[in-house]
Backbone as JSON, one array per atom type, in Angstrom:
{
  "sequence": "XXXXXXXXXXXXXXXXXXXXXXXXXXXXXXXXXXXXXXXXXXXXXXXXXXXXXXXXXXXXXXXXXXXXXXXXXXXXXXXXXXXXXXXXXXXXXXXXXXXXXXXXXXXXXXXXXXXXXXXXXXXXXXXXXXXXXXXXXXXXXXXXXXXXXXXXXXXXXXXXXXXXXXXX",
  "N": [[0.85, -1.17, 0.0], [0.68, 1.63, -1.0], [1.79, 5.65, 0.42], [1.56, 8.74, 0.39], [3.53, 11.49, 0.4], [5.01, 15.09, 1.2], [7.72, 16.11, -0.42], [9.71, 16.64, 1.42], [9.31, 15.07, 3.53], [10.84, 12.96, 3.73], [13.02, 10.47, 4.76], [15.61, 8.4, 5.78], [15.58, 5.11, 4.72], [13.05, 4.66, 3.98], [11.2, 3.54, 1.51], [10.65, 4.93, -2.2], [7.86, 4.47, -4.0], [6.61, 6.07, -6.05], [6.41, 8.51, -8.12], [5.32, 12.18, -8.07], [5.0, 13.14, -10.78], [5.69, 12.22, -13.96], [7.89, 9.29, -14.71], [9.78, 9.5, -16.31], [11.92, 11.44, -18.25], [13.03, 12.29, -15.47], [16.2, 11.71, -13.77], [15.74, 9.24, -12.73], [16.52, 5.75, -12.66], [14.99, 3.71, -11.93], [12.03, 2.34, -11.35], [11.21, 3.04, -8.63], [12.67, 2.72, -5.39], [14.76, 3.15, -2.82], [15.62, 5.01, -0.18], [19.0, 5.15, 1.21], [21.19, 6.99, 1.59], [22.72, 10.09, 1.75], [22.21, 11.46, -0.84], [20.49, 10.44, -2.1], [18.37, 10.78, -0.95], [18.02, 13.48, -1.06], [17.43, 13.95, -3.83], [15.09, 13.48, -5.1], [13.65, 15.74, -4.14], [14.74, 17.55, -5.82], [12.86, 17.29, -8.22], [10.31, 16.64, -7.26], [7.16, 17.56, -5.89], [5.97, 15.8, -3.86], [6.15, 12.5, -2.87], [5.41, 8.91, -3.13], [5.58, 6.56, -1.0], [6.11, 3.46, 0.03], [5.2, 1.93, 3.24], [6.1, -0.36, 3.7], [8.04, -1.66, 2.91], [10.19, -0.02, 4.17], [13.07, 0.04, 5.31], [14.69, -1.97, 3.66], [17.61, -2.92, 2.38], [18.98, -2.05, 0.12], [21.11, -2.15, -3.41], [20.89, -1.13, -5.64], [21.87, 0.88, -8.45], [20.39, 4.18, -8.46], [20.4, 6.36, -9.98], [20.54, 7.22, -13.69], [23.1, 7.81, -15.9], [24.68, 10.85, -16.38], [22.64, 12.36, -16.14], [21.93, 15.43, -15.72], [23.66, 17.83, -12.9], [23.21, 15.85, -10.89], [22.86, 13.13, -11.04], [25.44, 12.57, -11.62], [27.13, 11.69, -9.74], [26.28, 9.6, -8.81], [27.02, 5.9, -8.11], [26.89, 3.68, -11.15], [25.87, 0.89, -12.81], [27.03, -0.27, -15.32], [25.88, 1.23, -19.05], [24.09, 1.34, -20.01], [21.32, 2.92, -22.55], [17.88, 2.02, -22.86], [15.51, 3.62, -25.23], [12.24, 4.28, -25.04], [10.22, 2.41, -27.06], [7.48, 2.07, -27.57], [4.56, 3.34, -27.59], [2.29, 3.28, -24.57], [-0.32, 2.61, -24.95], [0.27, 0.92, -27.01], [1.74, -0.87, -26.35], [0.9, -1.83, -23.62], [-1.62, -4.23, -24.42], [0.2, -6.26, -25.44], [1.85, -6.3, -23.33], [0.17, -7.58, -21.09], [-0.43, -10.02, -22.43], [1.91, -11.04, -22.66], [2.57, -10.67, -19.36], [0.38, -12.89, -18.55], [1.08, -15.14, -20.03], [3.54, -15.39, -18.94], [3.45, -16.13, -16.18], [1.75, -18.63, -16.35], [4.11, -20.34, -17.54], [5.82, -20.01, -15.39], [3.99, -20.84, -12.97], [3.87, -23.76, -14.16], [6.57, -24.43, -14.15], [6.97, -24.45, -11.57], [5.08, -26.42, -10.79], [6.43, -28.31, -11.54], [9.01, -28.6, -10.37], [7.92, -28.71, -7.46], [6.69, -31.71, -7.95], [9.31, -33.02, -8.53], [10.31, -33.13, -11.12], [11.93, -32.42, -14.08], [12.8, -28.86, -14.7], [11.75, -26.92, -17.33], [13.97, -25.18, -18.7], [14.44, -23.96, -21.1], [12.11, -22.79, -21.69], [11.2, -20.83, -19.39], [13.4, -19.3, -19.93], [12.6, -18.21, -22.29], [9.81, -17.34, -21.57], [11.28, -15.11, -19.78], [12.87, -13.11, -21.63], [10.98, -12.6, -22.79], [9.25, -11.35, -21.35], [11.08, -9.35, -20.91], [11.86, -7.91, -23.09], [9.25, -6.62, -23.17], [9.39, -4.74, -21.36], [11.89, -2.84, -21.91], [10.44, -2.18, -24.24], [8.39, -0.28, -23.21], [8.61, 0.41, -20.16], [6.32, 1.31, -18.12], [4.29, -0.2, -18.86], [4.03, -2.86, -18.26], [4.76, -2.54, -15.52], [1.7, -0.98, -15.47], [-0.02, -3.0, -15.81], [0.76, -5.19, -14.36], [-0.12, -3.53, -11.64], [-3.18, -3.25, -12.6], [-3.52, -5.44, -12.2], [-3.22, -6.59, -9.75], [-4.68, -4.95, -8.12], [-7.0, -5.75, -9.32], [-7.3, -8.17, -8.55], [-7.59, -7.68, -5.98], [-10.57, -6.25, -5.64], [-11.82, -8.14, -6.89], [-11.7, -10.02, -4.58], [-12.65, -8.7, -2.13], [-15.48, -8.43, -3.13], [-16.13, -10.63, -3.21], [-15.93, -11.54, -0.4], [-17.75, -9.71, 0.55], [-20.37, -10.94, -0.38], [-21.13, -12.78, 0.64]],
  "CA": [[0.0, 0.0, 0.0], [1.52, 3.16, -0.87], [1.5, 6.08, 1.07], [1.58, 10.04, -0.64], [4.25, 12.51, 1.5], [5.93, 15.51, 0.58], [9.56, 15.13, -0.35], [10.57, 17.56, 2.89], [9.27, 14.39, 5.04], [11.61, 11.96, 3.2], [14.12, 10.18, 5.63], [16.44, 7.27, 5.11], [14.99, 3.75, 4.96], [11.89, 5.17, 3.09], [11.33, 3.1, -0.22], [9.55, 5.37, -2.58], [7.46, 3.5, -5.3], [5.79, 6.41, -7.19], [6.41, 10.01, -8.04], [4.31, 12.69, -8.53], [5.23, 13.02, -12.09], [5.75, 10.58, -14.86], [9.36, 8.66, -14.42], [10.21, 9.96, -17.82], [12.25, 13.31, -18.25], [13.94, 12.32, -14.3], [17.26, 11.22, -13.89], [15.8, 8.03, -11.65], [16.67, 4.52, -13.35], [14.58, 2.31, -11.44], [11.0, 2.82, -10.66], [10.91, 2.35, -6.83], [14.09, 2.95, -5.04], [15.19, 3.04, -1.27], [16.73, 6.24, 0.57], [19.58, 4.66, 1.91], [22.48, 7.84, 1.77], [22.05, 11.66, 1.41], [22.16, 12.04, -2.25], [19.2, 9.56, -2.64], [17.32, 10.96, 0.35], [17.7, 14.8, -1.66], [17.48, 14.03, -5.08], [13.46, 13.63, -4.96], [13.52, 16.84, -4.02], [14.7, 18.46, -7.08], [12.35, 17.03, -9.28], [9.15, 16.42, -6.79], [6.74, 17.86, -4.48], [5.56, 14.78, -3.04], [6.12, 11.39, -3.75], [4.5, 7.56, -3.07], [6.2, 5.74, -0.45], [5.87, 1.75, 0.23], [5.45, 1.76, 4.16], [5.86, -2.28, 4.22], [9.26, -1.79, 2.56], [11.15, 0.55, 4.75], [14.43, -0.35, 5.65], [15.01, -2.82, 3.43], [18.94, -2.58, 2.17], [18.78, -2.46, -1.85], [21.62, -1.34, -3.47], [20.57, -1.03, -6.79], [21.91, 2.47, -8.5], [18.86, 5.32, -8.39], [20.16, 7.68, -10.93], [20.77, 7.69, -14.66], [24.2, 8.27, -15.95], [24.18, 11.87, -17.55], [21.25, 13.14, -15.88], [22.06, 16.07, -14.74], [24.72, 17.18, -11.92], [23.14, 15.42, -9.43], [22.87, 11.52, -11.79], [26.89, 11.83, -11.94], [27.45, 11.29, -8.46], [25.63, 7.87, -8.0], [27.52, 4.51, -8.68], [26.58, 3.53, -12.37], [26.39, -0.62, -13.19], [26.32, -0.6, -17.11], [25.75, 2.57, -18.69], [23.06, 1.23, -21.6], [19.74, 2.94, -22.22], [17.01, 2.15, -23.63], [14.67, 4.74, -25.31], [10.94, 3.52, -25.26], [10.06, 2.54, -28.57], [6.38, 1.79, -28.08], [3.21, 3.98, -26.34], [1.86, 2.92, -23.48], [-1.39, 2.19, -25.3], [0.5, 0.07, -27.8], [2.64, -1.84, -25.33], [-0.3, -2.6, -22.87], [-2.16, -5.4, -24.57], [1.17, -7.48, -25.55], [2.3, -6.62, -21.84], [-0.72, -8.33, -20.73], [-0.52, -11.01, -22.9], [3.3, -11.48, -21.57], [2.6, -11.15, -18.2], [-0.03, -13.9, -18.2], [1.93, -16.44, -20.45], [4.73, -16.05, -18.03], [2.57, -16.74, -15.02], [2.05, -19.89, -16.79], [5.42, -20.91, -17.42], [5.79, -20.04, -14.05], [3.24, -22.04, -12.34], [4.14, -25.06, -14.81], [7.57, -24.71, -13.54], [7.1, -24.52, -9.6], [4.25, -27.3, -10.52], [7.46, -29.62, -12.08], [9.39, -28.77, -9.22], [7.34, -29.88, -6.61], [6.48, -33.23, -7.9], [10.48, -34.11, -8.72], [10.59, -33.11, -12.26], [13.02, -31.16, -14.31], [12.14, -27.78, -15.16], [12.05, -26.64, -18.72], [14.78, -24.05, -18.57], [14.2, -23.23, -22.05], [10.98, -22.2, -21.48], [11.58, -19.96, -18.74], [14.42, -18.67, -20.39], [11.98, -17.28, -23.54], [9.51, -15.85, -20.83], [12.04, -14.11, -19.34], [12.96, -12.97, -22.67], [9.61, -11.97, -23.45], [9.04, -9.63, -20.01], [12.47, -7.67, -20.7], [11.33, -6.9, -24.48], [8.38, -5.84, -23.25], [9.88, -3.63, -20.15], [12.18, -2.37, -22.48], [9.57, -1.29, -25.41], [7.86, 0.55, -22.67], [8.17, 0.05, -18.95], [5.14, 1.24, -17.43], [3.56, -1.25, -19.94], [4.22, -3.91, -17.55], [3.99, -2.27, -14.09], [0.47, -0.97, -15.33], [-1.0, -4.53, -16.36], [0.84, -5.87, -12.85], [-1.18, -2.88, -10.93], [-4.35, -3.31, -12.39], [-3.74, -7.19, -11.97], [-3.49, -7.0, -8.39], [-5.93, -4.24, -8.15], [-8.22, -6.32, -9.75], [-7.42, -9.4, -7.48], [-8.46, -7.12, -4.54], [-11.61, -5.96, -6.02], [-12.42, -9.63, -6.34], [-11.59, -10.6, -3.06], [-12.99, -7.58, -1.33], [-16.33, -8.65, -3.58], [-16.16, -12.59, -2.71], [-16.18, -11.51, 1.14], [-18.87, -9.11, 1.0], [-21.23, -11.34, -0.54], [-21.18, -14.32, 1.69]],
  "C": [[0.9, 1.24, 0.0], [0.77, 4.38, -0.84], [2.01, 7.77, 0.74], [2.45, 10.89, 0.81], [5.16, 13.38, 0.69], [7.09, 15.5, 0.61], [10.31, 15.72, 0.9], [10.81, 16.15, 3.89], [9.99, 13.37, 4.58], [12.59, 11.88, 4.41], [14.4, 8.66, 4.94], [15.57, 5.98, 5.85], [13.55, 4.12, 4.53], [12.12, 4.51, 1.87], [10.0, 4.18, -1.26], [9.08, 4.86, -3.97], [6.35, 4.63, -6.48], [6.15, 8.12, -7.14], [5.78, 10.4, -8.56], [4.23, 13.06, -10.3], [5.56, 11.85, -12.84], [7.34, 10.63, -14.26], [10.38, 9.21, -15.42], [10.76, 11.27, -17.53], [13.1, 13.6, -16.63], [14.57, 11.52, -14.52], [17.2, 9.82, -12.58], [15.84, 6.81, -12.78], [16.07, 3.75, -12.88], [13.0, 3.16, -11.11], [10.62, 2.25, -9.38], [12.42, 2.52, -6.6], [14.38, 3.22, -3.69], [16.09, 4.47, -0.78], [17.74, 5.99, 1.33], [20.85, 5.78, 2.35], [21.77, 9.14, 1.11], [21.66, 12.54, 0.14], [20.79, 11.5, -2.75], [18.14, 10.56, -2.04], [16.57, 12.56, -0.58], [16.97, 14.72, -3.07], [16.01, 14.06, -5.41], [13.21, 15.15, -5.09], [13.65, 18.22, -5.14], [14.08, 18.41, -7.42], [10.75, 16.56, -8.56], [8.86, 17.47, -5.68], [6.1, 17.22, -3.67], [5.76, 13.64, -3.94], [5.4, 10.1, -2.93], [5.6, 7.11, -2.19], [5.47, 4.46, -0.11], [6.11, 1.93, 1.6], [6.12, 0.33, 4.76], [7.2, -2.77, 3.79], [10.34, -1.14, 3.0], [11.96, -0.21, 5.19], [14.83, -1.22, 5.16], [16.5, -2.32, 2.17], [19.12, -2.83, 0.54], [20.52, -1.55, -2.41], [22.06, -1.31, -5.09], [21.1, 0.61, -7.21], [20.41, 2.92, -8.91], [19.08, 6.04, -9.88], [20.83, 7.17, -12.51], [22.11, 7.78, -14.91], [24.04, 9.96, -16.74], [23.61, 12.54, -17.25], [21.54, 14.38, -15.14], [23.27, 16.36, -13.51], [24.53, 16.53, -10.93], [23.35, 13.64, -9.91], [24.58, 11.51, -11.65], [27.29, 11.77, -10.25], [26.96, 10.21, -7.86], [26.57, 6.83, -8.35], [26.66, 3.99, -9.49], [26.77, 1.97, -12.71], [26.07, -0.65, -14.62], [25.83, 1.26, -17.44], [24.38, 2.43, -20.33], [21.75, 1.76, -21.43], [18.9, 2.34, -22.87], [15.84, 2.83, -23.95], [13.22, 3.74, -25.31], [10.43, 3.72, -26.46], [8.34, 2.15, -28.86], [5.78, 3.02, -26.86], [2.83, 3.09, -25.46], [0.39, 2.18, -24.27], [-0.94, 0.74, -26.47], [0.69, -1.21, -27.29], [1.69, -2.87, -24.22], [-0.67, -3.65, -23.07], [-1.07, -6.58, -24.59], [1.42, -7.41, -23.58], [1.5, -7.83, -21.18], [-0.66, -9.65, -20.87], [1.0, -11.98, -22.18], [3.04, -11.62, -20.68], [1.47, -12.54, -17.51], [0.5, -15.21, -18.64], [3.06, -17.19, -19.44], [4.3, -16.42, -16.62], [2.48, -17.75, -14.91], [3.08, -20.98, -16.95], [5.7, -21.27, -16.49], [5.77, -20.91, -13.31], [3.88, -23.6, -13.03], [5.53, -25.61, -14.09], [7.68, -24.81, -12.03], [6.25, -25.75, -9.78], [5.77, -28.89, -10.36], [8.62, -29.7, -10.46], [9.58, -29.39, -8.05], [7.0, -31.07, -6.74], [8.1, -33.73, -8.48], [10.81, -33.55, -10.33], [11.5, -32.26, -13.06], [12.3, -30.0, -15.07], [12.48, -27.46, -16.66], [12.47, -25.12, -18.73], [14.9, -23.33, -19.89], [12.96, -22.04, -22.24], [11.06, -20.82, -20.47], [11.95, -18.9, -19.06], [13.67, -17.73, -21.46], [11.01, -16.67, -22.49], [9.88, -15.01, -19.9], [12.28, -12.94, -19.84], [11.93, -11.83, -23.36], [9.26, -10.58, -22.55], [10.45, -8.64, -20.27], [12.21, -7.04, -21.79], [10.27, -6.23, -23.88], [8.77, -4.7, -22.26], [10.6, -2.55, -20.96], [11.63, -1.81, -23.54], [8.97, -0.45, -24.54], [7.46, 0.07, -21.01], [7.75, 0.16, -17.8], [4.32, 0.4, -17.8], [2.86, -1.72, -18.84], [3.73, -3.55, -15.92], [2.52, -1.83, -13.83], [-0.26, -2.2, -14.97], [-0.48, -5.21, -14.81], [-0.17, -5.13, -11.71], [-2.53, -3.27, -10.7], [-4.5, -4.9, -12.14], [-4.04, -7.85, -10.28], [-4.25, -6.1, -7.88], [-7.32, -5.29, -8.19], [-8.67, -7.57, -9.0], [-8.04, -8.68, -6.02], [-9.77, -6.61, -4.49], [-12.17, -7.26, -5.76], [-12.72, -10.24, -5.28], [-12.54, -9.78, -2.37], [-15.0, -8.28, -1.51], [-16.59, -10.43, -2.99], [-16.48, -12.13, -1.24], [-17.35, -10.76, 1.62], [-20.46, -9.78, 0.8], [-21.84, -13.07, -0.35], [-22.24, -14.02, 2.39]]
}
């Protein structure tokens, strides 16, 4: 459940999973990211006046880089792993339905594979391996695509639920 604060009340061990603006056009590389040191903790601050924090994820020790290479003078002061971008080559409206379609195939895979698992069997690592394959093309053609279609997926599982319990 995430939780709306302006960036003043930011402190370290705060994960914040949404800013008030699109992701696009800021020098953040990850969508969601942890305040763990003072450059993280500020850098919100340039570019927001409130952002989304994950209460259920504080303090958890990530140490994924936050910023961009390039972005700005504040992106050249982070530790950089790889320096490749990728531009988004599809709309959001385009990207959506395949996302969809990806993220339920690989669900499948998924399940098939934790099913083989548990009864002894060997997993089909090929398989895997292509919907792996399949979720990074699509992250990479556009990756809100994916975190939309996961949103409204578990959105939609709580609607359900919420609905199943009320009408008992």
């Amino acid at each position: 459940m995430k939780k709306a604060i302006p960036v003043e009340e930011l402190r370290y061990g705060m994960y914040v999973v949404e800013l008030d603006r699109p992701w696009e056009g800021t020098p953040f590389a990850f969508q969601g990211f942890p305040l763990s040191n003072e450059r993280q903790l500020n850098a919100p601050r340039h570019y927001c006046k409130q952002v989304y924090i994950d209460p259920e994820r504080e303090s958890i020790d990530v140490t994924l880089p936050m910023l961009k290479p390039g972005a700005g003078g504040t992106g050249e002061a982070f530790a950089i792993r790889g320096s490749t971008e990728h531009p988004m080559t599809e709309t959001l409206e385009a990207e959506l339905p395949r996302a969809d379609t990806v993220r339920k195939e690989t669900a499948q895979v998924l399940a098939d594979a934790f099913r083989a698992a548990r009864s002894g069997e060997p997993i089909d690592g090929r398989r895997v391996s292509e919907a792996v394959a399949r979720v990074t093309d699509s992250v990479i053609r556009n990756p809100d695509a994916m975190l939309l279609v996961n949103r409204m997926r578990e959105k939609g599982e709580l609607v359900l639920a919420r609905a199943g319990s009320t009408s008992r």
